[in-house]
Short mmCIF file of C-alpha atoms in Angstrom, two decimals:
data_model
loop_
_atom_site.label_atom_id
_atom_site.label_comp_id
_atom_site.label_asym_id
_atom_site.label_seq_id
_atom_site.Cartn_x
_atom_site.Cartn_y
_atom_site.Cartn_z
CA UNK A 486 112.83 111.77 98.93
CA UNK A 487 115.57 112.76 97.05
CA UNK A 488 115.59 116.55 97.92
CA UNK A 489 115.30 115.33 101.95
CA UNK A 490 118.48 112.74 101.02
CA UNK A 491 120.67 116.33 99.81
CA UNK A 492 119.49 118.42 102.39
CA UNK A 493 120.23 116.32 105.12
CA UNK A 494 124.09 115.28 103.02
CA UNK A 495 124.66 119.11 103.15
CA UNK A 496 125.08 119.44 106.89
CA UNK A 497 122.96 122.97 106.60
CA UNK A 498 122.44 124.67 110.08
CA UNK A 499 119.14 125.05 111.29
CA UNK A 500 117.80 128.39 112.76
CA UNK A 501 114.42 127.07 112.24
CA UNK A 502 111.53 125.01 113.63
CA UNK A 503 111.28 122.36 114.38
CA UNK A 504 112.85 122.80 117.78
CA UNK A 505 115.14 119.64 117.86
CA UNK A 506 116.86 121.31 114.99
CA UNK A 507 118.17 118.69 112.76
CA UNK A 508 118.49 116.66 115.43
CA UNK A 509 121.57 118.43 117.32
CA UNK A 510 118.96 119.11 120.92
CA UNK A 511 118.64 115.39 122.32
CA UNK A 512 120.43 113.70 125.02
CA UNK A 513 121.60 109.94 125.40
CA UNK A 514 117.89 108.62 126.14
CA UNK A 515 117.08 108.86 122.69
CA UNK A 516 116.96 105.71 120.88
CA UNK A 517 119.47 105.41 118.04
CA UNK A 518 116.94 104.98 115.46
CA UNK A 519 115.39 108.14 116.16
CA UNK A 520 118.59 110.07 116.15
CA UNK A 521 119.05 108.99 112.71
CA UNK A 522 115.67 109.75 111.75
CA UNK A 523 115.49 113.60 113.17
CA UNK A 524 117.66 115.34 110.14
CA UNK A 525 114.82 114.23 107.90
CA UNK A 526 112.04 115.89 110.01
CA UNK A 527 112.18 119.44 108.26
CA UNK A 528 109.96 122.37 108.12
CA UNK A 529 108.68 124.65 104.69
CA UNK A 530 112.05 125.96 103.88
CA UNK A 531 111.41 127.67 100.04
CA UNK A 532 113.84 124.39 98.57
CA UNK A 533 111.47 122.01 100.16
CA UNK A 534 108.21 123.55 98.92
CA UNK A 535 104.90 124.10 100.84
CA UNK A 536 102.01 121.38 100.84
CA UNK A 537 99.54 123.89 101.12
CA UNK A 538 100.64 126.03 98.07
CA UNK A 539 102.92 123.71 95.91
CA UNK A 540 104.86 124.66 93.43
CA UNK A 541 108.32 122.81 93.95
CA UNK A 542 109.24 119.07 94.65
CA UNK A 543 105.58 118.41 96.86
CA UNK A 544 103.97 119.69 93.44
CA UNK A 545 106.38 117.34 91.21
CA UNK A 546 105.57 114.01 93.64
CA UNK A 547 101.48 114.93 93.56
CA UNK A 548 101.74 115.38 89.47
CA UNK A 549 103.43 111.88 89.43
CA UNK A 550 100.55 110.64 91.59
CA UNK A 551 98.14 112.03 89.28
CA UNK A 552 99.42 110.34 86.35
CA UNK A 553 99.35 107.13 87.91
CA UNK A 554 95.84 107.14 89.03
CA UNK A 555 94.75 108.88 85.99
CA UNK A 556 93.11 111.53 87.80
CA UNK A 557 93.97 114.98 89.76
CA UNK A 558 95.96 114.24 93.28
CA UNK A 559 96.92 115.83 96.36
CA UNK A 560 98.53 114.46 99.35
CA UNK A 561 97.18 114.31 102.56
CA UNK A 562 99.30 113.70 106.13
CA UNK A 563 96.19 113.64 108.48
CA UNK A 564 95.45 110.35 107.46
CA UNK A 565 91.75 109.45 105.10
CA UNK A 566 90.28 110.53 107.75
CA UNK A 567 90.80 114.80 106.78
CA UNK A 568 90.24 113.29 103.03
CA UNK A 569 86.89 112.17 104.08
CA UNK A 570 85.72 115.39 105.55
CA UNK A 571 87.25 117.25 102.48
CA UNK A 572 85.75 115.76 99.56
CA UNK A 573 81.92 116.16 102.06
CA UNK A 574 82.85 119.66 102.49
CA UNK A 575 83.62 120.23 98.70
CA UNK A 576 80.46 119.00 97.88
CA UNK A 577 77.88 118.95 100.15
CA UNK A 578 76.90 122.29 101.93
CA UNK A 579 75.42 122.91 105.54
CA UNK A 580 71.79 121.62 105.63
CA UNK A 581 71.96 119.80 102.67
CA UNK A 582 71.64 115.75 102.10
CA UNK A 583 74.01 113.18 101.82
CA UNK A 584 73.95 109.26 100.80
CA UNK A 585 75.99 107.47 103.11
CA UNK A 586 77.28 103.49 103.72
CA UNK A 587 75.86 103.00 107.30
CA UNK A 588 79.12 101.04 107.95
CA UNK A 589 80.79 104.00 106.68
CA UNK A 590 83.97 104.75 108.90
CA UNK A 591 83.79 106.89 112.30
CA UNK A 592 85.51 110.25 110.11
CA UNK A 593 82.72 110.33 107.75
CA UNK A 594 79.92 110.49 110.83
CA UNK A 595 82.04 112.90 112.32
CA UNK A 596 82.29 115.23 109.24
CA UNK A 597 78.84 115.12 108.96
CA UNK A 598 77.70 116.02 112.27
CA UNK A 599 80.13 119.03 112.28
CA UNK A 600 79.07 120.02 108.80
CA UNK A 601 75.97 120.14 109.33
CA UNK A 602 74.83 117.59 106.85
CA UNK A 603 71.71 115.13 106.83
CA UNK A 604 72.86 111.74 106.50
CA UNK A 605 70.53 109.09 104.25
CA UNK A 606 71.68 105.24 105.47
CA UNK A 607 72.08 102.89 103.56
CA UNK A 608 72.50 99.65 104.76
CA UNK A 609 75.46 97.28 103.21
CA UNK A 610 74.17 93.84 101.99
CA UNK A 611 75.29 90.91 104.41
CA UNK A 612 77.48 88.04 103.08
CA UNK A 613 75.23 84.51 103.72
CA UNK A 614 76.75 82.26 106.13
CA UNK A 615 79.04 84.79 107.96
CA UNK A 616 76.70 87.34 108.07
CA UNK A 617 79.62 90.05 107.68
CA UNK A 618 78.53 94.07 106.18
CA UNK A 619 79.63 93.88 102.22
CA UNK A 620 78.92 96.79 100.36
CA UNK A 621 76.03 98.50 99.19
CA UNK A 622 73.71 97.40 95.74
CA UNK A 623 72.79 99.28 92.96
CA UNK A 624 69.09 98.70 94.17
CA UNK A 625 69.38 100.65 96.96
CA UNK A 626 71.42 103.28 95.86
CA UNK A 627 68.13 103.67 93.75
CA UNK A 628 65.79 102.94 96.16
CA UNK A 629 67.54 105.66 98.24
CA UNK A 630 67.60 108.46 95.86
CA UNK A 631 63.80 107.69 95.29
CA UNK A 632 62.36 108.09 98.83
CA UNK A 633 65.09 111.18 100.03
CA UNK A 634 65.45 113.03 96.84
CA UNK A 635 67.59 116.10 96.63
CA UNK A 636 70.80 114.43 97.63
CA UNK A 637 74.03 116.19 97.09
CA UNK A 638 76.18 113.27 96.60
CA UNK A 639 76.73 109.75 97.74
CA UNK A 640 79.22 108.21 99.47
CA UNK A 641 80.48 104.64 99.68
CA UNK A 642 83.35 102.22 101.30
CA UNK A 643 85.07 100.50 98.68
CA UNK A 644 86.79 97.83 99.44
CA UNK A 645 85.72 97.08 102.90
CA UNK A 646 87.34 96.41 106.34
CA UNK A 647 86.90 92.68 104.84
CA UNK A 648 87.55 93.20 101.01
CA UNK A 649 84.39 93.49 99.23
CA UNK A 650 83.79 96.33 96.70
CA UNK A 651 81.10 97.95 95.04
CA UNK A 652 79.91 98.10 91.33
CA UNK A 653 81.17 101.20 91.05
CA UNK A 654 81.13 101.66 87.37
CA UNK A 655 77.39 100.69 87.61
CA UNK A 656 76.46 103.04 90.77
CA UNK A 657 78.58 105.49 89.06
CA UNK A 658 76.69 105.30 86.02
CA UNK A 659 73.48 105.86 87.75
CA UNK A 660 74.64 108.85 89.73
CA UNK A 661 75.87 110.45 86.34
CA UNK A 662 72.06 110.77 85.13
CA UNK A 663 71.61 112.65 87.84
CA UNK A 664 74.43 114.88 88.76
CA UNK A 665 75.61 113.07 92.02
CA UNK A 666 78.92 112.99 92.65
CA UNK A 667 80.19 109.40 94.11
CA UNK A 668 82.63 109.71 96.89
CA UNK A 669 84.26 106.75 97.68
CA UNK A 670 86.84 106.32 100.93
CA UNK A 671 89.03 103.90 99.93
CA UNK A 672 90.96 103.88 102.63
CA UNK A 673 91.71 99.87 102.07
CA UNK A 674 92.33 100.17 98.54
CA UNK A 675 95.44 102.21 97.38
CA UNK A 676 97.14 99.02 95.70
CA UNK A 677 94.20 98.49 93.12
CA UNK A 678 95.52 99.81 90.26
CA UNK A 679 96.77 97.02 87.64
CA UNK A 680 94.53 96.97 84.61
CA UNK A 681 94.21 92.89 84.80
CA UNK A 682 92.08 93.00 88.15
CA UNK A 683 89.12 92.13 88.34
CA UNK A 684 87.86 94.86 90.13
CA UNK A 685 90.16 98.22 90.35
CA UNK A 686 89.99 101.52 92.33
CA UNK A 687 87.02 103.63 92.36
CA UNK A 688 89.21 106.27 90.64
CA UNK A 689 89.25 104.11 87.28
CA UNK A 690 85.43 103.42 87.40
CA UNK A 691 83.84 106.80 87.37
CA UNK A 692 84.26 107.78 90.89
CA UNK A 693 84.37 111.87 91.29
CA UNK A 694 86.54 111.55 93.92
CA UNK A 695 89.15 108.66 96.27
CA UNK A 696 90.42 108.70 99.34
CA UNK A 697 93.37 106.45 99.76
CA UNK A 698 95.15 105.82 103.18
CA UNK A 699 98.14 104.68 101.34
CA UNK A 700 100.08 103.69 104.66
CA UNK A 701 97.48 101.16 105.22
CA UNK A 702 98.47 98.85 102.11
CA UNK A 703 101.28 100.73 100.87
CA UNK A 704 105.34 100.98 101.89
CA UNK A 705 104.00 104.67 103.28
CA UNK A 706 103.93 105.84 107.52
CA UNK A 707 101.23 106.05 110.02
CA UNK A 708 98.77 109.11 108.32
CA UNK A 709 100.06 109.08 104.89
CA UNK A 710 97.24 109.18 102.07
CA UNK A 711 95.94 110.90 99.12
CA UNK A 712 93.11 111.68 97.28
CA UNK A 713 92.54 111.90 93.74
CA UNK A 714 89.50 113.97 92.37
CA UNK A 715 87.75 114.38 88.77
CA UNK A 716 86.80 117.29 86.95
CA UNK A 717 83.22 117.74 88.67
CA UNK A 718 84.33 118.51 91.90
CA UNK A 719 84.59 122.08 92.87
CA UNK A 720 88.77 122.16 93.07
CA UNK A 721 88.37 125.59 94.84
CA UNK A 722 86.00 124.50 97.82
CA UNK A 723 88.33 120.92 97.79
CA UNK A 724 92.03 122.83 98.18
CA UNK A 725 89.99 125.13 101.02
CA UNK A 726 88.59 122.58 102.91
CA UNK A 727 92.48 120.61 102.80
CA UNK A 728 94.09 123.97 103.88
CA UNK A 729 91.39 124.07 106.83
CA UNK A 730 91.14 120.45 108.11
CA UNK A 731 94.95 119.73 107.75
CA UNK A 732 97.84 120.86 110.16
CA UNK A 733 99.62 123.80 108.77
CA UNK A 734 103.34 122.11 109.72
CA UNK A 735 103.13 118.84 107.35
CA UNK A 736 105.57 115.93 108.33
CA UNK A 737 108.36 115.73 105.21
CA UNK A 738 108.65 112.15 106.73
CA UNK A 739 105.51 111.45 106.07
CA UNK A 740 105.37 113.21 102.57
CA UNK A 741 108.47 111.43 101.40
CA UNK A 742 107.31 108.06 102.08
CA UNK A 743 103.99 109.10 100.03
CA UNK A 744 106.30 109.57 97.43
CA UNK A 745 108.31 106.37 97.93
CA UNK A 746 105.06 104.49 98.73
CA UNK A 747 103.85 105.82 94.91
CA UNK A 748 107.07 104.95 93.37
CA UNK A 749 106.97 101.49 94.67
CA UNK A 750 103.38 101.12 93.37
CA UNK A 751 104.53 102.43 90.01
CA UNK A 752 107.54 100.07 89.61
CA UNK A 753 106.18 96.85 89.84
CA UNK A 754 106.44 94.66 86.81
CA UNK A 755 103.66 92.36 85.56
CA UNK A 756 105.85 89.60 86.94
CA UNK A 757 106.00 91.18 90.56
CA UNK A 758 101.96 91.53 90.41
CA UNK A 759 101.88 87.61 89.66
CA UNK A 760 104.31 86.69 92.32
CA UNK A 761 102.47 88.53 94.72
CA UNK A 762 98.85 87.34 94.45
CA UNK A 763 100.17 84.10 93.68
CA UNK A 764 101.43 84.07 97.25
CA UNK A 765 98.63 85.29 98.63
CA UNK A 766 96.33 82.48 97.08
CA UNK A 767 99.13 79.77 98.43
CA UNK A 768 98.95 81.23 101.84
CA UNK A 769 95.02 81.10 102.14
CA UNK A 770 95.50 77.54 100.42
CA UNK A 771 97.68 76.84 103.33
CA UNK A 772 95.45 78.03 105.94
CA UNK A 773 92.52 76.08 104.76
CA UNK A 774 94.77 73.13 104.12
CA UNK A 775 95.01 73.21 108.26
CA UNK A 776 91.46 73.19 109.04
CA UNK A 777 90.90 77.17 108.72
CA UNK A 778 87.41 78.36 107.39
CA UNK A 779 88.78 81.51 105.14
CA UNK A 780 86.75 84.26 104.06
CA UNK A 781 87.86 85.87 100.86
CA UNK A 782 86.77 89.10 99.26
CA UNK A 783 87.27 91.14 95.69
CA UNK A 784 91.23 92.47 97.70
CA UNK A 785 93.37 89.61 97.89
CA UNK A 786 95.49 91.34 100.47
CA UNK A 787 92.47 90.96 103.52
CA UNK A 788 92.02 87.67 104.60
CA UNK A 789 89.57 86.70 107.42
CA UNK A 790 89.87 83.54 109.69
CA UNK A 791 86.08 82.53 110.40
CA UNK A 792 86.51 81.27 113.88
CA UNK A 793 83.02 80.05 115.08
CA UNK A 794 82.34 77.46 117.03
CA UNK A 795 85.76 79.29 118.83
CA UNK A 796 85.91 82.85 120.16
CA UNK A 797 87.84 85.38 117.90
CA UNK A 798 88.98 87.61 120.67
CA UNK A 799 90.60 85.24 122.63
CA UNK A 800 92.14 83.53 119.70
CA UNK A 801 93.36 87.31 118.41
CA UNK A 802 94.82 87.33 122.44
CA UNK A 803 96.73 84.06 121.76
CA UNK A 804 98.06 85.00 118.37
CA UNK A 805 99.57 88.03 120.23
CA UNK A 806 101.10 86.35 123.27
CA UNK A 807 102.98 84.65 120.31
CA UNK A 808 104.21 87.61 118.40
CA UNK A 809 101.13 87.15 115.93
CA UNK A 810 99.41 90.73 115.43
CA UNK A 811 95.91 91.08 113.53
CA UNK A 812 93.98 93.84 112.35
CA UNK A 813 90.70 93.15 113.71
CA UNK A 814 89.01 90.74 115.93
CA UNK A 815 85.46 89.99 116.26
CA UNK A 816 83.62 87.17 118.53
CA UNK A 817 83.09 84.70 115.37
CA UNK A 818 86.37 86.03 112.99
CA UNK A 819 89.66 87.75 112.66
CA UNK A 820 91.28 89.53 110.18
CA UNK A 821 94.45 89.26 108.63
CA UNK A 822 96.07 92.00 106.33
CA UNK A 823 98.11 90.45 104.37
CA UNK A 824 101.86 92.56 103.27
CA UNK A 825 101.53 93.68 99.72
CA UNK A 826 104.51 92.34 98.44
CA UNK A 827 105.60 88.36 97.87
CA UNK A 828 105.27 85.96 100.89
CA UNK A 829 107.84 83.17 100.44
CA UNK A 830 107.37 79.86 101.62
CA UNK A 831 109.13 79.17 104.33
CA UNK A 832 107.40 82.37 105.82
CA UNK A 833 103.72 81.03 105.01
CA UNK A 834 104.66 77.24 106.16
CA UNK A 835 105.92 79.08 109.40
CA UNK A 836 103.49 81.68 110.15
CA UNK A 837 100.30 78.53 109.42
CA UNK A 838 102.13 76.43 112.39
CA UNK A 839 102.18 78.80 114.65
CA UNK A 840 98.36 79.83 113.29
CA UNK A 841 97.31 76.67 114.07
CA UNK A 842 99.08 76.05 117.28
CA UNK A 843 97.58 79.10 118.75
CA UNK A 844 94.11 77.92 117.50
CA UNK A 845 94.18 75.17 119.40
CA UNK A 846 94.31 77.06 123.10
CA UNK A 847 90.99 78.48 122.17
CA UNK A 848 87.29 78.00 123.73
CA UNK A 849 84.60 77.99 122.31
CA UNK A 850 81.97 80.09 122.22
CA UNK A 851 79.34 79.61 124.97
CA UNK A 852 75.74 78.58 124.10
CA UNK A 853 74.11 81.46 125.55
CA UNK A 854 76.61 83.99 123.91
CA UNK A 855 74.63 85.91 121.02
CA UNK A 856 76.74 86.80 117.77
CA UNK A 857 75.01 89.73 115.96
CA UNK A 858 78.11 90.53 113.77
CA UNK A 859 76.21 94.04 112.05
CA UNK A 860 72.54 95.90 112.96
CA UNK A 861 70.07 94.52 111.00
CA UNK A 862 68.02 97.60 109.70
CA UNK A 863 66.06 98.53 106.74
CA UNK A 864 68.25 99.48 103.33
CA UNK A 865 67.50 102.93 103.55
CA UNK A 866 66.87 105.51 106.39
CA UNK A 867 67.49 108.74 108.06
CA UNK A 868 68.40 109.99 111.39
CA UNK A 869 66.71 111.61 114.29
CA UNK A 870 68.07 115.45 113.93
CA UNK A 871 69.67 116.45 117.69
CA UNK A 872 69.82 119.92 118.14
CA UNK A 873 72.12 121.26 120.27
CA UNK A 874 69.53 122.30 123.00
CA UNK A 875 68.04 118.79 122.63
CA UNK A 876 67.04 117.57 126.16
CA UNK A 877 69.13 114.73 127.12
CA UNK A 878 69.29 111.90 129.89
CA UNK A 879 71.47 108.89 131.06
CA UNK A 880 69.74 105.56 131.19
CA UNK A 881 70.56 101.87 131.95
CA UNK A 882 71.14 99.73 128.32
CA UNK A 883 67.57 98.11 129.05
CA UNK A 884 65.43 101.65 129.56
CA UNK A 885 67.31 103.00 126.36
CA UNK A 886 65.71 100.43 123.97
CA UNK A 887 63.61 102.23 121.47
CA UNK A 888 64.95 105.28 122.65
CA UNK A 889 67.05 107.97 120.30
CA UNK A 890 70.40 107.63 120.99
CA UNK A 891 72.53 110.87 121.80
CA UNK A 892 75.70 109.41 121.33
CA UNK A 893 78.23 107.35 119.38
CA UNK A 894 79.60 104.06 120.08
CA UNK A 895 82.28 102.83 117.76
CA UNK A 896 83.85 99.21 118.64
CA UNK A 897 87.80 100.01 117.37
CA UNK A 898 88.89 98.34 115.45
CA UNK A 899 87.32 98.84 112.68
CA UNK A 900 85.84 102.21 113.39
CA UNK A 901 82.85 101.56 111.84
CA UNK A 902 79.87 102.69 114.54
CA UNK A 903 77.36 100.23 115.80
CA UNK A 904 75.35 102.53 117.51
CA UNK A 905 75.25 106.05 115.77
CA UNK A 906 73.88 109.76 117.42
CA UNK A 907 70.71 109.89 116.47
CA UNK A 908 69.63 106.18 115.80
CA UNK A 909 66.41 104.38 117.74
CA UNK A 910 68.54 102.04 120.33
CA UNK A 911 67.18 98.40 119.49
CA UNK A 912 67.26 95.20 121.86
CA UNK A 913 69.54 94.14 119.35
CA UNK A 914 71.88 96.21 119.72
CA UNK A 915 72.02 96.47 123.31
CA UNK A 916 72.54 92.90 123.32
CA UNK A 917 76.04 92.70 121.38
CA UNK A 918 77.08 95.87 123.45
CA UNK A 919 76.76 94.00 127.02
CA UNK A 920 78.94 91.17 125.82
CA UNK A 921 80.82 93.40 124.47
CA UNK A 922 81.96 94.79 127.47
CA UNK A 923 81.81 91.55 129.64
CA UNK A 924 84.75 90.39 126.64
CA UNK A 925 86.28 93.84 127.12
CA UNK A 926 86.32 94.75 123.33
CA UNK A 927 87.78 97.82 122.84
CA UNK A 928 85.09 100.39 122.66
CA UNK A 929 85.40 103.94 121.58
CA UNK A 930 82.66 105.59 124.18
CA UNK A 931 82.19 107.75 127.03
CA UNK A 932 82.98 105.76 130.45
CA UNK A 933 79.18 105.02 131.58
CA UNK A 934 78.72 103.12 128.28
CA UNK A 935 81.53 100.46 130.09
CA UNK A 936 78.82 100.94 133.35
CA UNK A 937 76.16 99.84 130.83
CA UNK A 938 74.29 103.33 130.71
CA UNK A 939 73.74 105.43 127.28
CA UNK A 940 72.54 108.61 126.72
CA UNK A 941 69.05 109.02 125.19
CA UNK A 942 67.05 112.08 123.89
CA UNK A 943 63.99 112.82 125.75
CA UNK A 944 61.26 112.84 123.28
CA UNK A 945 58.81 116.10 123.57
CA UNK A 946 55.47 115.83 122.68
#
């Protein structure tokens, strides 16, 4: 931050990319804002150092990270989601198996389809009374490695969309007896470092290796994260798989604000940790106070508004008319993540009223409307392999049941795929997809899944 601060105070001349050149090629369209902004957006000049062969200042910020996760670090500015295909790539080869969270994020079914790897599900335990995904149990981690042997390494979500994290130490422990490495995205969980909580990042309980998304939680932009990495993972295959998955022209705005992001992390005083999640707690104390059924997990930063009897995407619609904007909303809940920093009173008191006013515009959910809020399928299982010269065909929702699916369909957000390439298609399923679409949730799918038609391998005998 401070070498972009100089640079920019020197009034250098730019004979280099990028091609708005310090900002001096715009015209008066350009919002203020950005014109102030454009000096900072700089290239791999040799003061600035290179993010795919540090040695300078970029080296110097990832060190610092290091330290404060206890652990080796390198920054990423394609988001968790080139993290999660680089610590697969580094460990898993082509053809080889794989533990994975079904609920796992879209990036991680994605890296594994173009790797080449064979996926083993396993299925999340569900919370009682809102049926929500949580995270996956030490008994099937087990149960996993016991019926698909051979595994290269496993890989969880911890925390969740909703909060909830894994016994790591104790999963980790197990893996350890048998030389798996645990990969854990951690997209949700950056902030998780103080040594009084209850349950800290993956990184501190015997993880091999973290992905962070620190802009999600931290002070950091839109596709900043990190990952830090232990001694067993193969640092040569990890730095070559970074080099090939990431953009070779890095944003220095979005590297800076990793390193502001880690310095804000690392300057907060016991005090500032109290005030903090003492706000939290008085803002979820609020929202029950007004009637709210709140859903809590292990991150006090997520907090989800259990909606049911009334219909979460309409209420998430309301909440937005009034300046209101949510992470996620489902039929039966929304989510809320909450700023990682104090909330003062007067903001809480306000934001509740407004909370509850918009509640009250809502309708409930009809009778006949089914709320299946995750697949119910056994705790561990594999998919169909589709080759590439797998026969394929386009069906109506209700001809595809039992059928393979040969496609994806990811409701966003979360990102988290209900339907995956390569699962049987179940009534269940086709059920939540059709209302769904009749509620126009935002779907991430080809345009004859809105039609109500799917694409289905033709089974050969």
């Amino acid at each position: 931050m401070e070498m972009l601060e100089q640079h920019v105070r020197e009034g250098r001349v730019s004979f280099h990319v990028p091609g708005h050149h310090n900002g001096t090629v715009t015209d008066d369209s350009l919002p203020t804002a950005f014109n102030k902004i454009m000096p900072y957006d700089l290239t791999e000049l040799a003061h600035l150092d290179d993010l795919h062969h540090a040695e300078g200042i970029i080296q110097q910020g990832e060190e610092a990270l290091g330290t404060l996760y206890q652990s080796k670090s390198k920054w990423l500015v394609n988001g968790s989601t080139v993290g999660n295909w680089s610590m697969l790539a580094a460990t898993v080869k082509r053809g080889e198996r794989v533990y994975v969270q079904r609920n796992s994020h879209k990036s991680v079914w994605n890296a594994i389809e173009w790797l080449g790897l064979e996926p083993i599900l396993l299925t999340p335990e569900l919370e009682r009374g809102s049926g929500l995904p949580t995270v996956v149990s030490l008994r099937t981690v087990e149960a996993a490695v016991t019926q698909y042997p051979g595994g290269k390494a496993l890989l969880l979500t911890s925390p969740t969309y909703y909060g909830d994290m894994a016994d790591v130490r104790a999963i980790s422990r197990f893996l350890q007896t048998l030389t798996i490495p645990l990969l854990v995205d951690e997209a949700h969980g950056a902030h998780l470092i103080h040594p009084n909580l209850p349950n800290r990042s993956a990184i501190f309980e015997g993880a091999s290796a973290v992905v962070q998304s620190a802009h999600k939680t931290l002070p950091a932009f839109t596709m900043g994260a990190w990952i830090h990495y232990k001694e067993d993972i193969n640092e040569s295959r990890l730095f070559h798989a970074l080099s090939s998955f990431q953009t070779s022209s890095p944003s220095y705005l979005i590297m800076a604000s990793l390193d502001h992001a880690r310095a804000y992390l690392e300057n907060l005083s016991d005090r500032d940790w109290s005030l903090i999640q003492t706000s939290h707690l008085a803002f979820i104390m609020e929202m029950r106070r007004a009637g709210f059924t709140i859903k809590v997990g292990d991150d006090f930063t997520k907090m989800t508004v259990l909606t049911y009897p009334k219909n979460g995407l309409i209420f998430s619609r309301h909440l937005s008319s009034i300046g209101i904007d949510i992470e996620l909303a489902a039929e039966d809940h929304v989510l809320f993540c909450l700023p990682f920093r104090e909330l003062k009173t007067q903001e809480i008191h306000h934001w509740v009223k407004l909370i509850k006013n918009a509640s009250q515009h809502v309708p409930f959910i009809d009778e006949d409307e089914t709320i299946y809020p995750f697949p119910m399928t056994e705790p561990v299982s594999r998919l169909h392999l589709i080759k590439e010269d797998t026969h394929v065909v386009r069906l109506p929702f209700d001809e595809a049941i039992g059928r393979v699916a040969a496609e994806t369909i990811i409701p966003y957000p979360p990102g988290i795929p209900w339907i995956l390439k390569g699962e049987t298609v179940t009534d269940e399923k086709i059920r939540v997809l059709k209302e769904w679409i009749s509620l126009g949730r935002n779907l991430q799918a080809n345009r004859h899944v809105m039609i109500k038609q799917i694409d289905v391998i033709v089974e050969e005998f």
